[in-house]
Short mmCIF file of C-alpha atoms in Angstrom, two decimals:
data_model
loop_
_atom_site.label_atom_id
_atom_site.label_comp_id
_atom_site.label_asym_id
_atom_site.label_seq_id
_atom_site.Cartn_x
_atom_site.Cartn_y
_atom_site.Cartn_z
CA MET A 1 60.35 -6.32 4.15
CA THR A 2 61.61 -9.71 2.99
CA ARG A 3 61.45 -11.02 -0.56
CA THR A 4 58.73 -13.50 0.45
CA ARG A 5 56.52 -10.73 1.85
CA TYR A 6 57.02 -8.65 -1.30
CA GLN A 7 55.90 -11.61 -3.37
CA ALA A 8 52.85 -12.17 -1.14
CA VAL A 9 51.81 -8.51 -1.45
CA ALA A 10 52.26 -8.64 -5.22
CA VAL A 11 50.17 -11.82 -5.49
CA ARG A 12 47.36 -10.31 -3.37
CA GLY A 13 47.38 -7.19 -5.55
CA MET A 14 47.16 -9.25 -8.72
CA LEU A 15 44.34 -11.36 -7.29
CA GLY A 16 42.45 -8.22 -6.23
CA THR A 17 42.83 -6.71 -9.70
CA MET A 18 41.67 -9.94 -11.35
CA ALA A 19 38.66 -10.14 -8.99
CA GLN A 20 37.68 -6.56 -9.86
CA ARG A 21 37.94 -7.29 -13.59
CA SER A 22 35.92 -10.51 -13.29
CA ASP A 23 33.16 -8.91 -11.15
CA PRO A 24 30.50 -7.65 -13.60
CA ARG A 25 28.95 -5.33 -11.01
CA PRO A 26 29.92 -1.67 -11.41
CA VAL A 27 31.77 -0.05 -8.53
CA HIS A 28 29.62 2.81 -7.24
CA ARG A 29 31.28 5.93 -5.87
CA GLY A 30 29.52 8.84 -4.24
CA PRO A 31 25.99 9.04 -2.78
CA TYR A 32 23.42 6.46 -3.88
CA PRO A 33 20.58 7.66 -6.14
CA GLU A 34 17.54 8.46 -4.02
CA LEU A 35 15.02 11.15 -5.00
CA THR A 36 15.39 10.68 -8.77
CA LEU A 37 13.09 11.22 -11.73
CA THR A 38 13.04 7.45 -12.25
CA ALA A 39 11.88 6.82 -8.67
CA LEU A 40 9.23 9.53 -9.03
CA LEU A 41 7.79 8.18 -12.30
CA VAL A 42 7.86 4.54 -11.16
CA GLY A 43 6.22 5.62 -7.90
CA TYR A 44 3.46 7.44 -9.80
CA LEU A 45 2.89 4.40 -12.00
CA LEU A 46 2.77 1.86 -9.16
CA GLY A 47 0.79 4.24 -6.95
CA THR A 48 -1.86 4.63 -9.65
CA VAL A 49 -2.15 0.86 -10.15
CA ILE A 50 -2.36 0.19 -6.40
CA CYS A 51 -4.75 3.10 -5.80
CA VAL A 52 -7.17 1.86 -8.47
CA SER A 53 -6.89 -1.73 -7.24
CA MET A 54 -7.31 -0.99 -3.54
CA GLY A 55 -10.06 1.55 -4.20
CA TYR A 56 -12.09 -1.01 -6.12
CA ALA A 57 -11.33 -3.74 -3.56
CA SER A 58 -12.40 -1.53 -0.65
CA LEU A 59 -15.85 -1.09 -2.22
CA ILE A 60 -16.26 -4.87 -2.32
CA LEU A 61 -14.28 -6.14 0.66
CA GLY A 62 -14.80 -3.28 3.10
CA PHE A 63 -11.12 -2.79 3.89
CA SER A 64 -8.03 -1.34 2.25
CA ILE A 65 -4.25 -1.48 2.64
CA GLU A 66 -1.75 1.31 2.21
CA GLY A 67 0.29 -0.66 -0.31
CA SER A 68 3.87 0.01 0.80
CA GLU A 69 4.79 -3.69 0.69
CA LEU A 70 3.26 -4.10 -2.77
CA ALA A 71 5.07 -1.02 -4.04
CA ALA A 72 8.40 -2.18 -2.59
CA ILE A 73 8.08 -5.63 -4.19
CA LEU A 74 6.98 -4.30 -7.57
CA GLY A 75 9.55 -1.52 -7.33
CA TRP A 76 12.37 -4.04 -7.10
CA GLY A 77 10.88 -5.88 -10.05
CA ILE A 78 10.97 -2.72 -12.19
CA LEU A 79 14.00 -0.83 -10.85
CA ARG A 80 16.34 -3.79 -10.44
CA GLY A 81 14.81 -6.48 -12.63
CA VAL A 82 14.09 -4.28 -15.66
CA LEU A 83 16.08 -1.05 -15.31
CA ARG A 84 19.09 -2.67 -13.56
CA ARG A 85 19.14 -0.03 -10.83
CA THR A 86 20.40 -1.27 -7.45
CA SER A 87 19.87 1.59 -4.99
CA ILE A 88 17.85 0.56 -1.93
CA VAL A 89 17.07 4.15 -1.00
CA GLU A 90 15.83 4.89 -4.52
CA ASN A 91 13.35 2.02 -4.25
CA ASN A 92 12.41 3.32 -0.81
CA ILE A 93 11.51 6.67 -2.40
CA ASN A 94 9.53 4.78 -5.06
CA GLN A 95 7.44 2.90 -2.48
CA THR A 96 7.01 6.08 -0.42
CA ILE A 97 5.58 7.93 -3.43
CA ALA A 98 3.37 4.98 -4.43
CA SER A 99 2.06 4.68 -0.88
CA ALA A 100 1.34 8.41 -0.73
CA VAL A 101 -0.63 8.21 -3.99
CA ASN A 102 -2.66 5.31 -2.58
CA GLY A 103 -3.12 7.01 0.80
CA ALA A 104 -6.32 8.69 -0.34
CA SER A 105 -8.06 5.47 -1.38
CA ALA A 106 -9.17 4.20 2.03
CA GLY A 107 -10.44 7.47 3.50
CA MET A 108 -12.27 8.55 0.37
CA MET A 109 -13.66 5.13 -0.56
CA PHE A 110 -15.10 4.71 2.93
CA SER A 111 -16.76 8.13 3.02
CA VAL A 112 -17.48 9.73 -0.36
CA PRO A 113 -19.62 6.80 -1.69
CA ALA A 114 -21.93 7.33 1.30
CA LEU A 115 -23.15 10.51 -0.42
CA PHE A 116 -24.22 8.51 -3.48
CA ILE A 117 -25.92 5.91 -1.29
CA LEU A 118 -27.80 8.64 0.64
CA ASP A 119 -29.00 10.27 -2.56
CA GLY A 120 -32.06 7.98 -2.66
CA HIS A 121 -33.33 9.34 0.68
CA PHE A 122 -31.91 12.86 0.44
CA PRO A 123 -31.92 13.83 -3.26
CA GLY A 124 -29.14 16.17 -4.30
CA VAL A 125 -26.48 15.21 -1.74
CA SER A 126 -24.41 13.52 -4.44
CA GLY A 127 -24.34 16.69 -6.51
CA PHE A 128 -21.15 17.96 -4.89
CA SER A 129 -18.36 19.58 -6.89
CA PRO A 130 -15.73 16.94 -7.68
CA VAL A 131 -13.11 19.66 -8.09
CA LEU A 132 -13.74 21.01 -4.59
CA MET A 133 -13.76 17.46 -3.22
CA VAL A 134 -10.37 16.76 -4.79
CA LEU A 135 -8.93 20.04 -3.48
CA ALA A 136 -10.26 19.33 0.01
CA CYS A 137 -8.69 15.85 0.03
CA ILE A 138 -5.36 17.17 -1.27
CA THR A 139 -5.40 19.81 1.47
CA GLY A 140 -6.10 17.13 4.05
CA GLY A 141 -3.18 15.08 2.76
CA VAL A 142 -0.80 18.03 2.94
CA LEU A 143 -1.99 18.86 6.48
CA GLY A 144 -1.39 15.25 7.48
CA LEU A 145 2.18 15.47 6.21
CA ALA A 146 2.65 18.74 8.07
CA PHE A 147 1.75 16.96 11.31
CA VAL A 148 3.99 13.98 10.49
CA ILE A 149 7.13 16.09 9.98
CA PRO A 150 7.55 17.17 13.65
CA LEU A 151 6.42 13.73 14.92
CA ARG A 152 8.92 11.72 12.86
CA LYS A 153 12.02 12.45 14.91
CA GLN A 154 10.32 11.82 18.25
CA MET A 155 8.39 8.69 17.31
CA ILE A 156 11.00 6.99 15.09
CA ASP A 157 14.45 8.32 16.06
CA PHE A 158 13.89 8.71 19.82
CA ASN A 159 11.00 6.45 20.84
CA ARG A 160 11.94 3.81 18.23
CA LEU A 161 8.31 2.70 17.79
CA ALA A 162 8.08 -0.62 15.98
CA TYR A 163 5.76 0.07 12.99
CA PRO A 164 5.71 -3.60 11.87
CA GLY A 165 4.64 -2.60 8.36
CA GLY A 166 7.67 -0.36 8.04
CA ILE A 167 9.94 -3.18 9.20
CA ALA A 168 8.36 -5.48 6.60
CA VAL A 169 8.99 -2.95 3.84
CA ALA A 170 12.58 -2.45 4.98
CA THR A 171 13.09 -6.22 4.88
CA ILE A 172 11.83 -6.33 1.30
CA LEU A 173 14.09 -3.43 0.32
CA LYS A 174 17.13 -5.20 1.79
CA SER A 175 16.28 -8.53 0.14
CA SER A 176 16.74 -7.62 -3.50
CA ARG A 177 16.63 -11.11 -4.99
CA SER A 178 13.67 -12.09 -2.82
CA GLY A 179 11.97 -8.84 -3.83
CA ILE A 180 12.32 -9.61 -7.54
CA ARG A 181 11.03 -13.16 -7.01
CA LYS A 182 8.03 -11.89 -5.05
CA ALA A 183 7.39 -9.28 -7.73
CA GLY A 184 7.18 -12.05 -10.30
CA LEU A 185 4.73 -14.00 -8.12
CA LEU A 186 2.62 -10.91 -7.54
CA LEU A 187 2.50 -10.13 -11.26
CA LEU A 188 1.64 -13.77 -11.97
CA GLY A 189 -1.31 -13.52 -9.61
CA ALA A 190 -2.45 -10.34 -11.35
CA ALA A 191 -2.29 -12.02 -14.72
CA VAL A 192 -4.27 -14.99 -13.45
CA SER A 193 -6.99 -12.77 -12.07
CA CYS A 194 -6.58 -10.41 -14.89
CA THR A 195 -0.69 5.88 9.77
CA VAL A 196 0.67 5.45 6.17
CA HIS A 197 3.29 8.22 6.07
CA LEU A 198 4.99 7.26 9.29
CA LEU A 199 5.19 3.67 8.20
CA ASP A 200 7.08 4.76 5.10
CA LEU A 201 9.40 6.94 7.14
CA LYS A 202 10.10 3.98 9.43
CA SER A 203 11.18 1.83 6.51
CA GLY A 204 13.37 4.67 5.26
CA TYR A 205 14.95 5.01 8.68
CA LEU A 206 15.84 1.31 8.69
CA VAL A 207 17.55 1.43 5.28
CA GLY A 208 19.38 4.71 5.88
CA ALA A 209 17.28 6.96 3.65
CA SER A 210 17.00 10.72 3.97
CA PRO A 211 13.79 11.67 5.86
CA ARG A 212 13.76 15.05 4.16
CA ARG A 213 13.79 13.51 0.69
CA GLN A 214 11.11 11.02 1.69
CA GLN A 215 8.87 13.82 2.89
CA ILE A 216 9.48 15.75 -0.34
CA GLY A 217 8.49 12.60 -2.24
CA GLN A 218 5.28 12.33 -0.21
CA LEU A 219 4.42 15.96 -0.95
CA LEU A 220 5.04 15.38 -4.66
CA ALA A 221 2.62 12.44 -4.62
CA THR A 222 -0.24 13.65 -2.39
CA TRP A 223 -2.06 15.45 -5.21
CA LEU A 224 -2.51 12.42 -7.47
CA GLY A 225 -4.46 10.04 -5.21
CA PRO A 226 -7.62 12.16 -4.75
CA ILE A 227 -7.88 12.76 -8.50
CA ILE A 228 -7.69 9.01 -9.19
CA VAL A 229 -10.16 8.08 -6.44
CA VAL A 230 -12.83 10.66 -7.35
CA THR A 231 -12.60 9.64 -11.01
CA LEU A 232 -12.86 5.97 -10.02
CA ILE A 233 -15.91 6.62 -7.83
CA TYR A 234 -17.81 8.27 -10.70
CA VAL A 235 -16.83 5.54 -13.17
CA LEU A 236 -17.88 2.72 -10.84
CA HIS A 237 -21.11 4.41 -9.79
CA ASP A 238 -22.14 5.00 -13.40
CA ALA A 239 -21.34 1.39 -14.27
CA TYR A 240 -22.59 -0.56 -11.23
CA THR A 241 -24.23 1.88 -8.73
CA LEU A 242 -22.56 2.22 -5.34
CA GLY A 243 -24.31 0.29 -2.61
CA SER A 244 -25.63 -2.34 -5.04
CA GLN A 245 -24.98 -6.08 -4.81
CA ARG A 246 -22.11 -5.70 -7.30
CA LEU A 247 -20.49 -2.90 -5.28
CA PRO A 248 -21.82 -3.20 -1.72
CA ALA A 249 -19.38 -0.59 -0.30
CA PRO A 250 -19.79 -1.94 3.27
CA GLN A 251 -18.02 0.89 5.07
CA ALA A 252 -19.85 3.61 3.15
CA THR A 253 -23.19 1.82 3.60
CA ALA A 254 -22.66 1.69 7.37
CA LEU A 255 -21.71 5.37 7.40
CA ALA A 256 -24.77 6.25 5.32
CA GLY A 257 -26.97 4.37 7.81
CA VAL A 258 -25.55 6.37 10.71
CA ILE A 259 -26.01 9.68 8.87
CA GLU A 260 -29.55 8.75 7.86
CA GLY A 261 -30.43 7.98 11.48
CA ILE A 262 -28.97 11.28 12.69
CA LEU A 263 -30.70 13.39 10.03
CA GLY A 264 -33.97 11.50 10.50
CA GLY A 265 -33.88 11.91 14.27
CA ASP A 266 -33.88 8.16 14.81
CA VAL A 267 -30.48 7.42 16.33
CA PRO A 268 -30.42 3.98 18.02
CA ALA A 269 -28.28 5.26 20.86
CA PHE A 270 -29.01 2.26 23.10
CA ARG A 271 -27.85 -0.17 20.42
CA TYR A 272 -24.67 1.79 19.79
CA ALA A 273 -23.95 1.86 23.52
CA ALA A 274 -24.69 -1.86 23.86
CA GLY A 275 -22.36 -2.66 20.94
CA ALA A 276 -19.62 -0.50 22.43
CA GLY A 277 -20.00 -2.26 25.77
CA LEU A 278 -19.83 -5.70 24.19
CA GLY A 279 -16.77 -4.64 22.19
CA LEU A 280 -15.11 -3.48 25.41
CA LEU A 281 -15.79 -6.83 27.05
CA MET A 282 -14.42 -8.70 24.04
CA ALA A 283 -11.29 -6.56 24.08
CA GLY A 284 -10.55 -7.90 27.55
CA SER A 285 -11.05 -11.50 26.49
CA GLY A 286 -7.46 -11.93 25.34
CA LEU A 287 -8.47 -12.54 21.72
CA GLY A 288 -7.06 -9.54 19.89
CA GLY A 289 -9.45 -7.87 17.46
CA ILE A 290 -12.31 -10.31 18.08
CA GLY A 291 -14.80 -7.46 18.55
CA VAL A 292 -13.74 -5.85 15.28
CA LEU A 293 -14.07 -9.15 13.42
CA ILE A 294 -17.55 -9.83 14.80
CA GLY A 295 -18.63 -6.29 13.96
CA LEU A 296 -17.35 -6.66 10.41
CA GLY A 297 -19.20 -9.96 10.13
CA PHE A 298 -22.49 -8.25 11.02
CA TYR A 299 -22.52 -5.54 8.38
CA MET A 300 -20.45 -7.06 5.57
CA PRO A 301 -22.13 -9.20 2.88
CA PHE A 302 -22.22 -12.91 3.68
CA ASP A 303 -20.32 -13.97 0.55
CA ILE A 304 -17.41 -11.71 1.51
CA VAL A 305 -17.34 -13.04 5.08
CA LEU A 306 -17.47 -16.60 3.75
CA THR A 307 -14.56 -15.85 1.41
CA TYR A 308 -12.52 -14.48 4.34
CA THR A 309 -13.23 -17.66 6.28
CA ILE A 310 -12.19 -19.93 3.42
CA GLY A 311 -9.05 -17.88 2.84
CA ASN A 312 -8.05 -18.15 6.49
CA PHE A 313 -8.52 -21.93 6.47
CA VAL A 314 -6.46 -22.20 3.27
CA ARG A 315 -3.67 -20.14 4.82
CA MET A 316 -3.70 -22.24 8.01
CA GLY A 317 -3.52 -25.43 5.95
CA ALA A 318 -0.71 -24.09 3.76
CA GLU A 319 1.26 -22.93 6.79
CA ALA A 320 0.90 -26.35 8.47
CA LYS A 321 1.78 -28.25 5.29
CA LEU A 322 4.39 -26.03 3.61
CA GLY A 323 5.63 -23.81 6.43
CA ARG A 324 5.46 -20.14 7.33
CA ALA A 325 8.31 -19.22 4.98
CA TRP A 326 6.35 -20.53 1.96
CA VAL A 327 3.23 -18.61 3.02
CA ASP A 328 5.16 -15.34 3.45
CA GLY A 329 7.39 -15.77 0.40
CA VAL A 330 4.96 -17.30 -2.12
CA GLY A 331 1.38 -17.45 -0.87
CA ILE A 332 0.89 -13.84 0.22
CA PRO A 333 2.50 -12.22 -2.88
CA LEU A 334 0.42 -14.50 -5.09
CA ALA A 335 -2.77 -13.66 -3.18
CA ALA A 336 -1.95 -9.95 -3.43
CA GLY A 337 -1.63 -10.43 -7.17
CA PHE A 338 -5.09 -11.99 -7.26
CA ILE A 339 -6.54 -8.92 -5.55
CA VAL A 340 -4.73 -6.46 -7.82
CA GLY A 341 -5.56 -8.45 -10.96
CA GLU A 342 -9.27 -8.82 -10.22
CA ALA A 343 -9.54 -5.17 -9.24
CA LEU A 344 -7.88 -3.96 -12.44
CA ALA A 345 -10.05 -6.27 -14.51
CA GLY A 346 -13.19 -5.05 -12.71
CA VAL A 347 -12.29 -1.41 -13.23
CA GLY A 348 -11.52 -2.08 -16.91
CA VAL A 349 -14.93 -3.71 -17.41
CA ALA A 350 -16.60 -0.81 -15.63
CA MET A 351 -14.86 1.76 -17.83
CA ALA A 352 -15.88 -0.20 -20.94
CA ALA A 353 -19.50 -0.25 -19.69
CA VAL A 354 -19.47 3.51 -19.12
CA LEU A 355 -18.00 4.18 -22.56
CA ARG A 356 -20.64 1.93 -24.17
CA GLY A 357 -23.35 3.85 -22.31
CA MET A 358 -21.94 7.17 -23.48
CA GLY A 359 -21.84 5.91 -27.06
#
């Protein structure tokens, strides 16, 4: 090797050493943190917040979301923005746990309140044991996970099904700076307002997480959601009465109407069949989901439907004026913060009302 080449190698070595010394980021060696106590506790915290928020929102709006995207955004805000932790797979475990905690909110909020609504016509049906209800829901969650475990490899590794929600979560996990910025917008919105398991496994697959550790995280979180939801149902019913104008509970009200017709021997079978036929025709119209939207418009309160309509027009205007990137990066996180903030404020007011009544 010539003198010139020796000098070039020496210069490159010095530059590399200087670059390492000037780079403030620590050099990580070994496996990345994944199923950690930090991820578990942050997942419990975010899962509780999202579960309470989405549970309350589902009683007013008639729909719920599983919350993986919210948990991933907020997880980056806490893990990276506050705790200075940079592991993608650790945040993936956090959002998996949070999503598993929230998984009980939709199913229970759409069914259990129907018992309270039916109590006026069939006294005593709301006198169920909350402990048995919680145990039954936990058992259902564990059984669901047991079915997911053998399906994961076939549906995600082999069939490579899309799961758009899982892809969205994976995108958030990979975009750390964007995730922190969206977390700030989401929290700002909260301040101003004051298939779930497979989706999570899909996002983990895309970021290289361990499926086994994700499934362990889901099992560690399944027990918490039913406890939160049953407690929330009792608090809200005592404060506002389920099925009232304040808490219309559209899904549960529709379910209670069906049950009442069956028990009373007055099932409008022809109307159900006619609705199913019209829905089938609409499905072939080329307008995806039009039958579902019309059906929701029939049984949901008018003020909620009107709010949906206004929100859609606002989004269309914002997308035309500011672009799709602004809507996805700013508008949606901010709107999600509005939902979470109003829900938390509403639950807080309800708890205060219940405590005043007890005093």
